[in-house]
Structures are given as C-alpha cells and as structure tokens.
Amino acid sequence: MRAAFIDARQTLVVREVDTPEPGPDQVRVRIDYVGICGSDLHYYFEGANGAYVVREPLIPGHEVSGRIDRDPSGRWPAGTPVTVHPATFGDPAPSLPDAPHLWPNGAYLGSASTWPHTQGGLAEHLVVDRAMVRVLPGSLPVRRAVLAEPLAVALHALSRAGEVSGARVLVTGSGPIGLLAVAAAIDAGAGSVTATDVLPGPLARASALGADRVVDVSAETLDAGSYDVVLECSGVAASISAALAAVRPRGVVVQVGMVPDEARPVNLAPFISKEVTFVGTFRFAEEIDAAVDLLDRRPEIEQVITHVLPADDAEGAFAVARDSERSGKVVVAVWPGDTPAAGAQSL
C-alpha cells in the first residue's frame, strides 16, 4: 500500500509500504477520507506539535472514515462503512474512572507524543483495535463521517460547560473546531450562539451554520459580562482575555483551543472579580458515538468541509488547510467512496 509520511519540517513523502495485517481483536480499514487537523499542520509546517517533535517518519491523520477491508473474525463484512476512535487509552487511573482519555501512557493516531510514534490514517489501509471502530448508520455518508472526531472534541468541550439549554453561548474562533462547537451548541438547545473571528471567511461560515450573530473582534468589542458560557476555540492569549471579560459573573469559560506550553499574558482580573469557572478540555472519551449520531441527524454540518483534495495533492491540502480565510475543514480523499471529489484518486 501507499502512505504519506512527514519526514521533517515541510517534507511530505508518499512511500510504498507493506499492507498491514490485522492481529487478534484487530481489523483493517480501507481509508476513504482523512481530515487535516491543527496538530497535523504543526507537524508538517514546523516538524513538531508543541513538545512533540517528529523523530521518525510520521504518517499523520487521526480524523478518518472508510470501510472495513478485512475483519478476521468475520463480524463485519468487507465494505462496512466506519469511522475510528483514534485513542488507545492508557493505564487506568483510580482518580479518573470516567476520563480514560486522561489516563497516562495512552496513544493517539498520527501522533509523535509516543515512541515509536503512533502512525496515523493518511494511508490506503489502517489496522486498528476492534474497540476503536464505529460502524456508521446507513444514512450517514462516509465523507461526512470524517467529521466525527473533531465534532467529538466539540461535544466533549460542551459537556465540560454543563447545561447549555437556553444559555447565551459565545464561541471565540471560527476555525473548524469553532464551527463544530457552534453546531454542537445549537443542537444542545442554546438560547443564542455568537461566534467571533478576525477574518470574514470563518465568520461567514459560522453564520451559514446557524450562529445567531457573528463578530469581527478586530473591529468590534464584545459586550462585557453578556454570556453564560464561552467556548474559547482559538488558543490566542488576547482571545482568552476577551472570553474572561465577555462571560457573565459566575459564568463558565471552557478552554478548547490548544495553547503553547509557555507563559502567555492573560488578564485574569475578570476571572477573579466575577468568580468565573474556567475549565480545560482535552480530546474526548466516548463522545464520538454522540458525534456520529449528530452527523446523521444534522446533514448541514457537512458544510464545515470546504475542500476535498485528491491524495496525490496532499501537500496542496496542507497549504489550503493553513489558510483559514479560504478554508474550513480540509479533507484528503484517499480512496473516495460514496461522495467522491472530482479528480480524486488513491495514494
């Protein structure tokens, strides 16, 4: 089979490698679509994602959908449409019984956080543990299902906020995760959803997805103390300060956007004076099941995907994904299935 490897900063090479064989309690998935995430962009453009440096050729990609290619048990016939939970949970932590995604020594597809690296899904085939497979409902297209992993991130972030039904929700940053947070908040019954960004493209996409109001924070200041819940999806220090100012007294701010592991200036005065609850969120546990259901019920969420590029232009896909004015979620078609992109072909 063929697979795309990040060898180093801005070096992506497609190689012929042996097709992996599934072992006991494993299955082989033929990958149709791979979404490009922010961590993939860091690995490609910088050769590292925070502290996790590419030290050996890394196959990126943890947002995948495709079809069963081989199931040695015979439970799932070839062609069964699926998505994949990208996490292998680590050693159980007694203090975190309901948070397996926070257990130590876990792994994630397409990640340099482990050694050897955990290879990802930008390949023609991927072998995964059976427990990681999620069979899709017949009404959910394989292409839309590539959003299951990032939507699960948004759903987990929303769960960290608590009850949002009827709440005034603010989403700061309208990149792909911010857009999916908008969709998740709307589905959860938020009273209103406001989305922010500094570029017109992301704001237009948030509005099309159903945000009640969009705000260009480079030209307009958010009303202080006006939101019950803020989902901060940008990871920018100035945006975190703005989120703490915008939330109401005793409101909740959920930090969704990743930030560098270094000191950054953030104004904590509103956090103190308003007794704000400020919580973190990291990946997800089992919310991918709810994400599959939501994608099936809400086909309009597929508009978050703005580009589907053929696998022979994977480098071009990374370039487009980096341009947040131009693109929302960018997807690589590896083996395009039921909704092929024009000109798409396998790796």
Tab-separated table of C-alpha atoms in Angstrom:
chain	number	residue	atom	x	y	z
A	1	MET	CA	0.000	0.000	0.000
A	2	ARG	CA	0.961	3.654	-0.221
A	3	ALA	CA	1.170	6.029	2.740
A	4	ALA	CA	2.154	9.676	3.227
A	5	PHE	CA	4.960	10.350	5.707
A	6	ILE	CA	6.097	13.586	7.300
A	7	ASP	CA	9.861	13.084	7.398
A	8	ALA	CA	10.690	16.549	8.720
A	9	ARG	CA	9.539	20.145	8.555
A	10	GLN	CA	7.698	20.751	5.241
A	11	THR	CA	8.790	17.373	3.921
A	12	LEU	CA	5.932	15.053	2.960
A	13	VAL	CA	6.811	11.863	1.071
A	14	VAL	CA	4.493	9.174	-0.284
A	15	ARG	CA	6.027	5.712	0.035
A	16	GLU	CA	5.116	2.169	-0.832
A	17	VAL	CA	4.997	0.080	2.360
A	18	ASP	CA	3.736	-3.347	3.294
A	19	THR	CA	-0.017	-3.576	3.765
A	20	PRO	CA	-0.519	-4.314	7.478
A	21	GLU	CA	-2.257	-7.491	8.569
A	22	PRO	CA	-4.749	-7.351	11.458
A	23	GLY	CA	-3.940	-9.409	14.512
A	24	PRO	CA	-6.283	-10.807	17.173
A	25	ASP	CA	-9.054	-8.331	18.029
A	26	GLN	CA	-7.987	-6.031	15.181
A	27	VAL	CA	-9.487	-5.047	11.840
A	28	ARG	CA	-8.111	-3.439	8.716
A	29	VAL	CA	-9.869	-0.341	7.424
A	30	ARG	CA	-9.599	0.945	3.858
A	31	ILE	CA	-9.298	4.695	4.389
A	32	ASP	CA	-11.571	6.844	2.210
A	33	TYR	CA	-11.136	10.285	3.806
A	34	VAL	CA	-8.710	11.954	6.210
A	35	GLY	CA	-9.344	15.365	7.778
A	36	ILE	CA	-6.410	17.711	8.357
A	37	CYS	CA	-6.261	18.949	11.949
A	38	GLY	CA	-4.277	21.737	13.569
A	39	SER	CA	-1.845	19.220	15.047
A	40	ASP	CA	-1.213	17.800	11.548
A	41	LEU	CA	-0.419	21.322	10.341
A	42	HIS	CA	2.078	21.808	13.152
A	43	TYR	CA	3.791	18.500	12.381
A	44	TYR	CA	4.063	19.340	8.684
A	45	PHE	CA	4.953	23.033	8.746
A	46	GLU	CA	7.055	23.051	11.929
A	47	GLY	CA	8.228	19.461	12.330
A	48	ALA	CA	6.699	19.392	15.794
A	49	ASN	CA	3.405	19.827	17.628
A	50	GLY	CA	4.372	21.683	20.780
A	51	ALA	CA	6.832	19.482	22.650
A	52	TYR	CA	6.200	16.510	20.360
A	53	VAL	CA	8.936	16.503	17.721
A	54	VAL	CA	8.897	14.313	14.605
A	55	ARG	CA	11.842	11.994	15.269
A	56	GLU	CA	10.995	9.334	12.702
A	57	PRO	CA	8.816	9.382	9.553
A	58	LEU	CA	5.258	10.006	10.765
A	59	ILE	CA	2.021	9.161	8.973
A	60	PRO	CA	-0.314	11.992	10.048
A	61	GLY	CA	-4.071	11.857	10.385
A	62	HIS	CA	-6.447	10.988	13.211
A	63	GLU	CA	-9.717	12.129	11.607
A	64	VAL	CA	-10.604	9.206	9.359
A	65	SER	CA	-13.515	7.436	7.735
A	66	GLY	CA	-13.625	4.482	5.388
A	67	ARG	CA	-14.779	0.904	5.082
A	68	ILE	CA	-13.857	-2.407	6.621
A	69	ASP	CA	-11.296	-4.114	4.411
A	70	ARG	CA	-10.589	-7.218	6.466
A	71	ASP	CA	-12.080	-8.481	9.705
A	72	PRO	CA	-10.530	-11.832	10.643
A	73	SER	CA	-13.445	-12.571	12.996
A	74	GLY	CA	-15.995	-12.238	10.196
A	75	ARG	CA	-18.182	-9.950	12.301
A	76	TRP	CA	-18.070	-7.058	9.844
A	77	PRO	CA	-18.148	-7.807	6.129
A	78	ALA	CA	-15.807	-6.006	3.746
A	79	GLY	CA	-17.274	-2.683	2.708
A	80	THR	CA	-18.938	-1.897	6.049
A	81	PRO	CA	-18.724	1.926	6.430
A	82	VAL	CA	-16.937	3.065	9.582
A	83	THR	CA	-15.131	5.808	11.399
A	84	VAL	CA	-12.450	5.272	14.030
A	85	HIS	CA	-11.945	6.460	17.598
A	86	PRO	CA	-8.272	7.478	17.356
A	87	ALA	CA	-7.314	6.894	21.002
A	88	THR	CA	-5.796	3.892	22.674
A	89	PHE	CA	-6.442	4.533	26.343
A	90	GLY	CA	-3.528	4.059	28.735
A	91	ASP	CA	-3.159	2.786	32.279
A	92	PRO	CA	-6.340	3.154	34.368
A	93	ALA	CA	-6.119	5.956	36.926
A	94	PRO	CA	-8.291	5.276	40.006
A	95	SER	CA	-8.872	9.006	40.463
A	96	LEU	CA	-10.198	9.343	36.893
A	97	PRO	CA	-12.566	6.406	36.362
A	98	ASP	CA	-14.730	8.307	33.865
A	99	ALA	CA	-11.910	10.032	31.979
A	100	PRO	CA	-9.914	7.353	30.137
A	101	HIS	CA	-8.638	9.986	27.707
A	102	LEU	CA	-6.639	11.448	30.609
A	103	TRP	CA	-5.067	8.176	31.739
A	104	PRO	CA	-1.266	8.043	31.430
A	105	ASN	CA	0.558	6.173	28.671
A	106	GLY	CA	-2.228	6.389	26.125
A	107	ALA	CA	-1.715	6.866	22.381
A	108	TYR	CA	-3.412	8.731	19.536
A	109	LEU	CA	-3.311	8.077	15.819
A	110	GLY	CA	-0.856	10.229	13.901
A	111	SER	CA	0.994	11.460	16.980
A	112	ALA	CA	4.683	11.968	17.799
A	113	SER	CA	3.871	12.019	21.518
A	114	THR	CA	4.835	8.330	21.745
A	115	TRP	CA	7.997	6.451	20.862
A	116	PRO	CA	7.917	4.823	18.452
A	117	HIS	CA	5.425	7.306	17.005
A	118	THR	CA	1.801	6.232	16.656
A	119	GLN	CA	1.211	6.164	12.908
A	120	GLY	CA	-1.956	7.754	11.550
A	121	GLY	CA	-4.500	7.343	8.813
A	122	LEU	CA	-3.119	9.153	5.748
A	123	ALA	CA	-2.614	5.791	4.072
A	124	GLU	CA	-4.572	3.392	1.921
A	125	HIS	CA	-5.139	0.988	4.835
A	126	LEU	CA	-5.072	1.258	8.621
A	127	VAL	CA	-5.112	-1.536	11.197
A	128	VAL	CA	-6.834	-0.637	14.468
A	129	ASP	CA	-8.124	-2.385	17.553
A	130	ARG	CA	-11.688	-3.580	17.139
A	131	ALA	CA	-12.796	-1.402	20.071
A	132	MET	CA	-11.783	1.706	18.123
A	133	VAL	CA	-14.182	1.025	15.238
A	134	ARG	CA	-17.550	2.769	14.992
A	135	VAL	CA	-19.923	1.377	12.353
A	136	LEU	CA	-21.877	4.118	10.589
A	137	PRO	CA	-25.656	4.191	10.186
A	138	GLY	CA	-26.715	3.530	6.628
A	139	SER	CA	-27.956	7.101	6.196
A	140	LEU	CA	-24.604	8.705	7.110
A	141	PRO	CA	-22.249	9.231	4.137
A	142	VAL	CA	-18.656	8.177	4.664
A	143	ARG	CA	-17.427	11.648	3.681
A	144	ARG	CA	-19.488	13.410	6.350
A	145	ALA	CA	-18.344	10.866	8.929
A	146	VAL	CA	-14.769	12.159	8.676
A	147	LEU	CA	-16.019	14.971	10.963
A	148	ALA	CA	-16.818	12.560	13.800
A	149	GLU	CA	-13.505	13.002	15.622
A	150	PRO	CA	-13.382	16.834	15.625
A	151	LEU	CA	-17.111	17.001	16.409
A	152	ALA	CA	-16.481	14.698	19.376
A	153	VAL	CA	-13.880	17.225	20.584
A	154	ALA	CA	-16.523	19.960	20.408
A	155	LEU	CA	-19.117	17.812	22.177
A	156	HIS	CA	-16.696	16.986	24.985
A	157	ALA	CA	-15.910	20.687	25.383
A	158	LEU	CA	-19.619	21.426	25.584
A	159	SER	CA	-20.053	18.758	28.256
A	160	ARG	CA	-17.388	20.493	30.334
A	161	ALA	CA	-19.557	23.618	30.306
A	162	GLY	CA	-22.514	21.888	31.931
A	163	GLU	CA	-26.105	22.674	30.981
A	164	VAL	CA	-26.338	24.968	27.957
A	165	SER	CA	-30.026	24.682	27.107
A	166	GLY	CA	-31.345	28.249	26.839
A	167	ALA	CA	-27.883	29.681	27.563
A	168	ARG	CA	-26.195	32.591	25.812
A	169	VAL	CA	-23.184	30.869	24.255
A	170	LEU	CA	-20.128	32.586	22.798
A	171	VAL	CA	-17.680	30.693	20.558
A	172	THR	CA	-14.377	32.523	20.099
A	173	GLY	CA	-12.516	31.461	16.973
A	174	SER	CA	-14.457	30.125	13.967
A	175	GLY	CA	-11.992	27.627	12.577
A	176	PRO	CA	-13.152	24.018	12.096
A	177	ILE	CA	-13.398	23.245	15.829
A	178	GLY	CA	-15.148	26.552	16.487
A	179	LEU	CA	-17.642	25.836	13.700
A	180	LEU	CA	-18.344	22.389	15.118
A	181	ALA	CA	-18.739	23.952	18.579
A	182	VAL	CA	-21.351	26.284	17.070
A	183	ALA	CA	-23.198	23.284	15.621
A	184	ALA	CA	-22.971	21.369	18.895
A	185	ALA	CA	-24.280	24.327	20.937
A	186	ILE	CA	-27.207	24.845	18.569
A	187	ASP	CA	-28.121	21.163	18.765
A	188	ALA	CA	-27.886	21.279	22.571
A	189	GLY	CA	-30.583	23.978	22.649
A	190	ALA	CA	-28.534	27.083	23.380
A	191	GLY	CA	-30.698	30.185	23.624
A	192	SER	CA	-28.327	32.056	21.320
A	193	VAL	CA	-24.927	31.402	19.781
A	194	THR	CA	-22.453	34.156	18.914
A	195	ALA	CA	-19.247	33.369	17.028
A	196	THR	CA	-16.134	35.515	16.683
A	197	ASP	CA	-13.089	35.676	14.457
A	198	VAL	CA	-10.846	38.251	12.826
A	199	LEU	CA	-11.414	37.093	9.240
A	200	PRO	CA	-14.555	37.345	7.095
A	201	GLY	CA	-14.323	33.802	5.713
A	202	PRO	CA	-14.657	31.969	9.048
A	203	LEU	CA	-17.377	34.400	10.162
A	204	ALA	CA	-19.387	33.758	7.003
A	205	ARG	CA	-19.123	30.012	7.589
A	206	ALA	CA	-20.285	30.389	11.206
A	207	SER	CA	-23.270	32.427	10.080
A	208	ALA	CA	-24.173	29.873	7.397
A	209	LEU	CA	-24.013	27.127	10.015
A	210	GLY	CA	-26.611	28.896	12.141
A	211	ALA	CA	-24.823	31.266	14.522
A	212	ASP	CA	-27.261	33.971	15.621
A	213	ARG	CA	-24.569	36.636	15.489
A	214	VAL	CA	-21.001	36.875	14.256
A	215	VAL	CA	-18.480	39.437	15.488
A	216	ASP	CA	-15.225	40.571	13.902
A	217	VAL	CA	-13.258	41.194	17.091
A	218	SER	CA	-10.593	43.118	15.167
A	219	ALA	CA	-13.210	45.838	14.613
A	220	GLU	CA	-15.786	45.374	17.377
A	221	THR	CA	-15.591	44.807	21.120
A	222	LEU	CA	-17.727	42.133	22.746
A	223	ASP	CA	-20.188	43.260	25.398
A	224	ALA	CA	-18.713	42.590	28.824
A	225	GLY	CA	-20.477	40.116	31.094
A	226	SER	CA	-23.037	39.121	28.442
A	227	TYR	CA	-22.565	35.360	28.004
A	228	ASP	CA	-23.394	32.412	30.205
A	229	VAL	CA	-20.929	30.059	28.500
A	230	VAL	CA	-17.845	30.799	26.412
A	231	LEU	CA	-16.131	28.117	24.318
A	232	GLU	CA	-12.682	29.591	23.614
A	233	CYS	CA	-11.547	27.814	20.436
A	234	SER	CA	-8.671	29.976	19.216
A	235	GLY	CA	-5.948	29.429	21.809
A	236	VAL	CA	-4.816	33.043	21.335
A	237	ALA	CA	-3.939	34.864	24.557
A	238	ALA	CA	-5.880	38.002	23.614
A	239	SER	CA	-8.937	35.881	22.881
A	240	ILE	CA	-8.690	34.160	26.263
A	241	SER	CA	-8.639	37.558	27.952
A	242	ALA	CA	-11.632	38.630	25.853
A	243	ALA	CA	-13.501	35.462	26.815
A	244	LEU	CA	-12.991	36.141	30.520
A	245	ALA	CA	-14.259	39.683	30.021
A	246	ALA	CA	-17.286	38.609	27.963
A	247	VAL	CA	-18.585	35.910	30.311
A	248	ARG	CA	-21.127	36.891	32.954
A	249	PRO	CA	-20.447	36.721	36.710
A	250	ARG	CA	-20.206	33.050	37.713
A	251	GLY	CA	-20.357	32.041	34.083
A	252	VAL	CA	-18.244	29.287	32.523
A	253	VAL	CA	-15.308	29.569	30.130
A	254	VAL	CA	-14.102	26.336	28.513
A	255	GLN	CA	-10.615	26.469	27.024
A	256	VAL	CA	-10.895	24.404	23.845
A	257	GLY	CA	-8.115	25.858	21.702
A	258	MET	CA	-4.650	24.470	22.396
A	259	VAL	CA	-2.012	26.895	23.635
A	260	PRO	CA	1.795	26.663	23.599
A	261	ASP	CA	3.448	25.187	26.693
A	262	GLU	CA	4.909	28.521	27.722
A	263	ALA	CA	3.968	31.650	29.637
A	264	ARG	CA	1.499	33.904	27.822
A	265	PRO	CA	-0.035	37.203	29.049
A	266	VAL	CA	-3.693	36.769	30.053
A	267	ASN	CA	-5.795	39.255	32.030
A	268	LEU	CA	-7.144	37.264	34.995
A	269	ALA	CA	-8.828	40.195	36.757
A	270	PRO	CA	-12.329	39.369	35.401
A	271	PHE	CA	-11.806	35.720	36.307
A	272	ILE	CA	-11.330	36.740	39.924
A	273	SER	CA	-13.836	39.552	40.262
A	274	LYS	CA	-16.673	37.646	38.569
A	275	GLU	CA	-15.918	34.247	40.182
A	276	VAL	CA	-15.714	32.701	36.726
A	277	THR	CA	-15.416	28.938	36.324
A	278	PHE	CA	-12.539	28.386	33.883
A	279	VAL	CA	-12.089	24.765	32.801
A	280	GLY	CA	-9.896	22.902	30.371
A	281	THR	CA	-10.891	20.270	27.858
A	282	PHE	CA	-8.691	17.721	26.103
A	283	ARG	CA	-9.755	15.441	23.265
A	284	PHE	CA	-12.705	13.282	24.399
A	285	ALA	CA	-13.701	9.975	25.962
A	286	GLU	CA	-16.639	8.316	24.159
A	287	GLU	CA	-18.336	11.370	22.630
A	288	ILE	CA	-17.520	10.060	19.164
A	289	ASP	CA	-20.686	7.941	19.407
A	290	ALA	CA	-22.790	11.062	20.000
A	291	ALA	CA	-20.891	12.763	17.175
A	292	VAL	CA	-21.846	10.004	14.730
A	293	ASP	CA	-25.473	10.366	15.788
A	294	LEU	CA	-25.388	14.155	15.445
A	295	LEU	CA	-23.807	13.992	11.990
A	296	ASP	CA	-26.534	11.590	10.935
A	297	ARG	CA	-29.302	13.847	12.266
A	298	ARG	CA	-27.830	17.132	11.068
A	299	PRO	CA	-26.585	16.780	7.480
A	300	GLU	CA	-25.991	20.542	7.286
A	301	ILE	CA	-22.902	20.104	9.480
A	302	GLU	CA	-21.135	18.702	6.425
A	303	GLN	CA	-20.753	22.260	5.121
A	304	VAL	CA	-17.878	22.623	7.604
A	305	ILE	CA	-15.941	20.683	4.949
A	306	THR	CA	-14.910	23.305	2.399
A	307	HIS	CA	-12.291	21.382	0.411
A	308	VAL	CA	-11.800	17.753	-0.581
A	309	LEU	CA	-8.474	17.338	-2.351
A	310	PRO	CA	-7.074	14.243	-4.054
A	311	ALA	CA	-4.446	12.231	-2.275
A	312	ASP	CA	-1.834	12.964	-4.923
A	313	ASP	CA	-2.025	16.621	-3.833
A	314	ALA	CA	-1.638	16.065	-0.100
A	315	GLU	CA	0.909	18.879	0.171
A	316	GLY	CA	-1.584	21.196	-1.504
A	317	ALA	CA	-4.223	20.095	1.012
A	318	PHE	CA	-1.949	21.121	3.886
A	319	ALA	CA	-1.367	24.502	2.248
A	320	VAL	CA	-5.097	25.119	1.820
A	321	ALA	CA	-5.817	23.994	5.402
A	322	ARG	CA	-3.318	26.531	6.683
A	323	ASP	CA	-5.267	29.357	5.009
A	324	SER	CA	-8.099	29.904	7.498
A	325	GLU	CA	-9.643	32.712	5.445
A	326	ARG	CA	-10.031	30.382	2.475
A	327	SER	CA	-10.859	27.097	4.151
A	328	GLY	CA	-12.851	25.431	6.904
A	329	LYS	CA	-12.185	21.710	7.258
A	330	VAL	CA	-9.910	20.370	4.524
A	331	VAL	CA	-10.168	16.674	3.720
A	332	VAL	CA	-7.877	14.387	1.727
A	333	ALA	CA	-9.610	11.765	-0.421
A	334	VAL	CA	-7.517	8.605	-0.146
A	335	TRP	CA	-9.972	6.069	-1.547
A	336	PRO	CA	-13.014	8.250	-2.277
A	337	GLY	CA	-16.177	6.349	-1.559
A	338	ASP	CA	-19.813	7.345	-1.844
A	339	THR	CA	-19.231	11.085	-2.392
A	340	PRO	CA	-16.014	11.322	-4.426
A	341	ALA	CA	-14.203	14.530	-5.143
A	342	ALA	CA	-13.675	15.450	-8.740
A	343	GLY	CA	-10.315	14.146	-9.879
A	344	ALA	CA	-9.651	12.311	-6.635
A	345	GLN	CA	-7.585	9.152	-6.774
A	346	SER	CA	-5.922	6.814	-4.330
A	347	LEU	CA	-2.487	7.433	-2.925
